[in-house]
Amino acid sequence: MSLLVVASGCFRSKTDEPVEPVAPTYVRVVNQAFLDMTVYVYRSSQRVRLGQANGNSVTRLRVPQSLLFGATPLRFQADPIGGSRQSISQEITVDPGDEVTLTIPPS
């Protein structure tokens, strides 16, 4: 004997209510070093690649909204392409919509 239950109906979702958009969050990378850097963000033990910051330039990289839940402590890592000196920043609390500046000094 088998039993099949089919449920159907109408419901109203809350998508009709206006939702305030969340401003994007950025990290501004001031790379004063000669080498290009791959930039990562850490939330707890999760590491996400943000992109590449070219040497001797300023790059603006977007932090994924999925990593931010209100005020969220994050760390940033700069991994030199063609080098071995990786650096990880101190932990900083970031709110959605913030722009954080990460300065990579010349080596």
XYZ file of C-alpha atoms in Angstrom:
107
model
C 0.000 0.000 0.000
C 1.407 3.398 -0.878
C 0.262 6.792 0.160
C 0.731 9.909 -1.927
C -0.015 13.288 -0.455
C -0.050 16.321 -2.666
C -0.344 19.726 -1.098
C -0.967 22.855 -3.011
C -2.028 26.294 -2.088
C -1.273 29.933 -2.333
C 0.901 31.927 -0.048
C 2.209 35.425 -0.034
C 5.885 35.957 0.437
C 7.457 38.934 2.092
C 9.222 39.886 -1.124
C 6.508 42.457 -1.763
C 7.936 44.581 1.035
C 10.701 46.945 -0.016
C 14.107 45.724 1.065
C 16.864 48.234 1.616
C 19.881 47.244 -0.442
C 23.063 46.497 1.448
C 25.963 48.638 0.287
C 28.924 46.631 -1.049
C 31.977 46.214 1.145
C 35.437 46.838 -0.299
C 39.078 46.441 0.620
C 41.311 49.103 -0.898
C 44.763 47.571 -1.418
C 47.655 50.025 -1.548
C 50.428 47.802 -2.886
C 53.737 49.639 -2.461
C 55.709 46.471 -3.224
C 57.114 45.611 -6.648
C 55.431 42.180 -6.843
C 51.786 41.593 -7.705
C 49.793 40.128 -4.797
C 46.914 37.694 -4.581
C 44.624 38.983 -1.830
C 42.544 36.696 0.394
C 40.090 37.386 3.196
C 39.705 35.134 6.258
C 36.584 34.782 8.364
C 37.431 32.367 11.166
C 39.162 29.537 9.287
C 37.411 30.200 5.958
C 39.672 31.684 3.262
C 38.239 33.365 0.162
C 40.263 34.771 -2.740
C 39.316 38.393 -3.453
C 41.540 39.034 -6.450
C 44.898 40.396 -7.535
C 46.561 43.683 -6.587
C 49.229 44.778 -9.049
C 52.585 46.014 -7.793
C 53.019 49.747 -7.120
C 49.308 50.448 -7.539
C 46.006 50.846 -5.726
C 43.313 48.199 -6.276
C 39.763 48.075 -4.942
C 38.409 44.550 -4.326
C 34.873 43.645 -3.294
C 34.317 41.517 -0.188
C 31.510 38.959 -0.748
C 28.306 39.770 1.163
C 28.109 36.104 2.193
C 31.087 36.646 4.543
C 29.498 39.511 6.476
C 26.883 39.118 9.178
C 26.674 42.515 10.830
C 29.974 43.514 12.414
C 32.289 40.671 11.363
C 35.949 40.169 12.344
C 38.076 39.618 9.225
C 41.772 39.226 8.384
C 43.412 39.837 5.034
C 46.322 37.980 3.452
C 48.631 39.235 0.701
C 50.387 36.398 -1.136
C 53.138 37.639 -3.492
C 53.104 36.147 -6.973
C 56.631 34.893 -7.626
C 57.688 35.394 -4.005
C 57.443 33.579 -0.703
C 56.749 36.272 1.895
C 53.052 35.993 2.803
C 51.600 38.470 5.260
C 48.371 38.300 7.226
C 46.802 41.401 8.734
C 45.552 41.842 12.253
C 41.893 41.045 12.797
C 39.609 43.995 12.044
C 35.863 44.300 12.540
C 34.110 45.139 9.278
C 30.493 46.215 8.813
C 28.591 45.818 5.539
C 29.220 48.901 3.408
C 32.659 49.659 4.885
C 35.798 50.268 2.870
C 38.936 48.956 4.553
C 42.435 50.005 3.454
C 45.178 47.374 3.357
C 48.664 48.808 2.827
C 51.421 46.482 1.628
C 54.794 48.136 2.320
C 57.716 47.898 -0.105
C 59.838 44.815 0.481
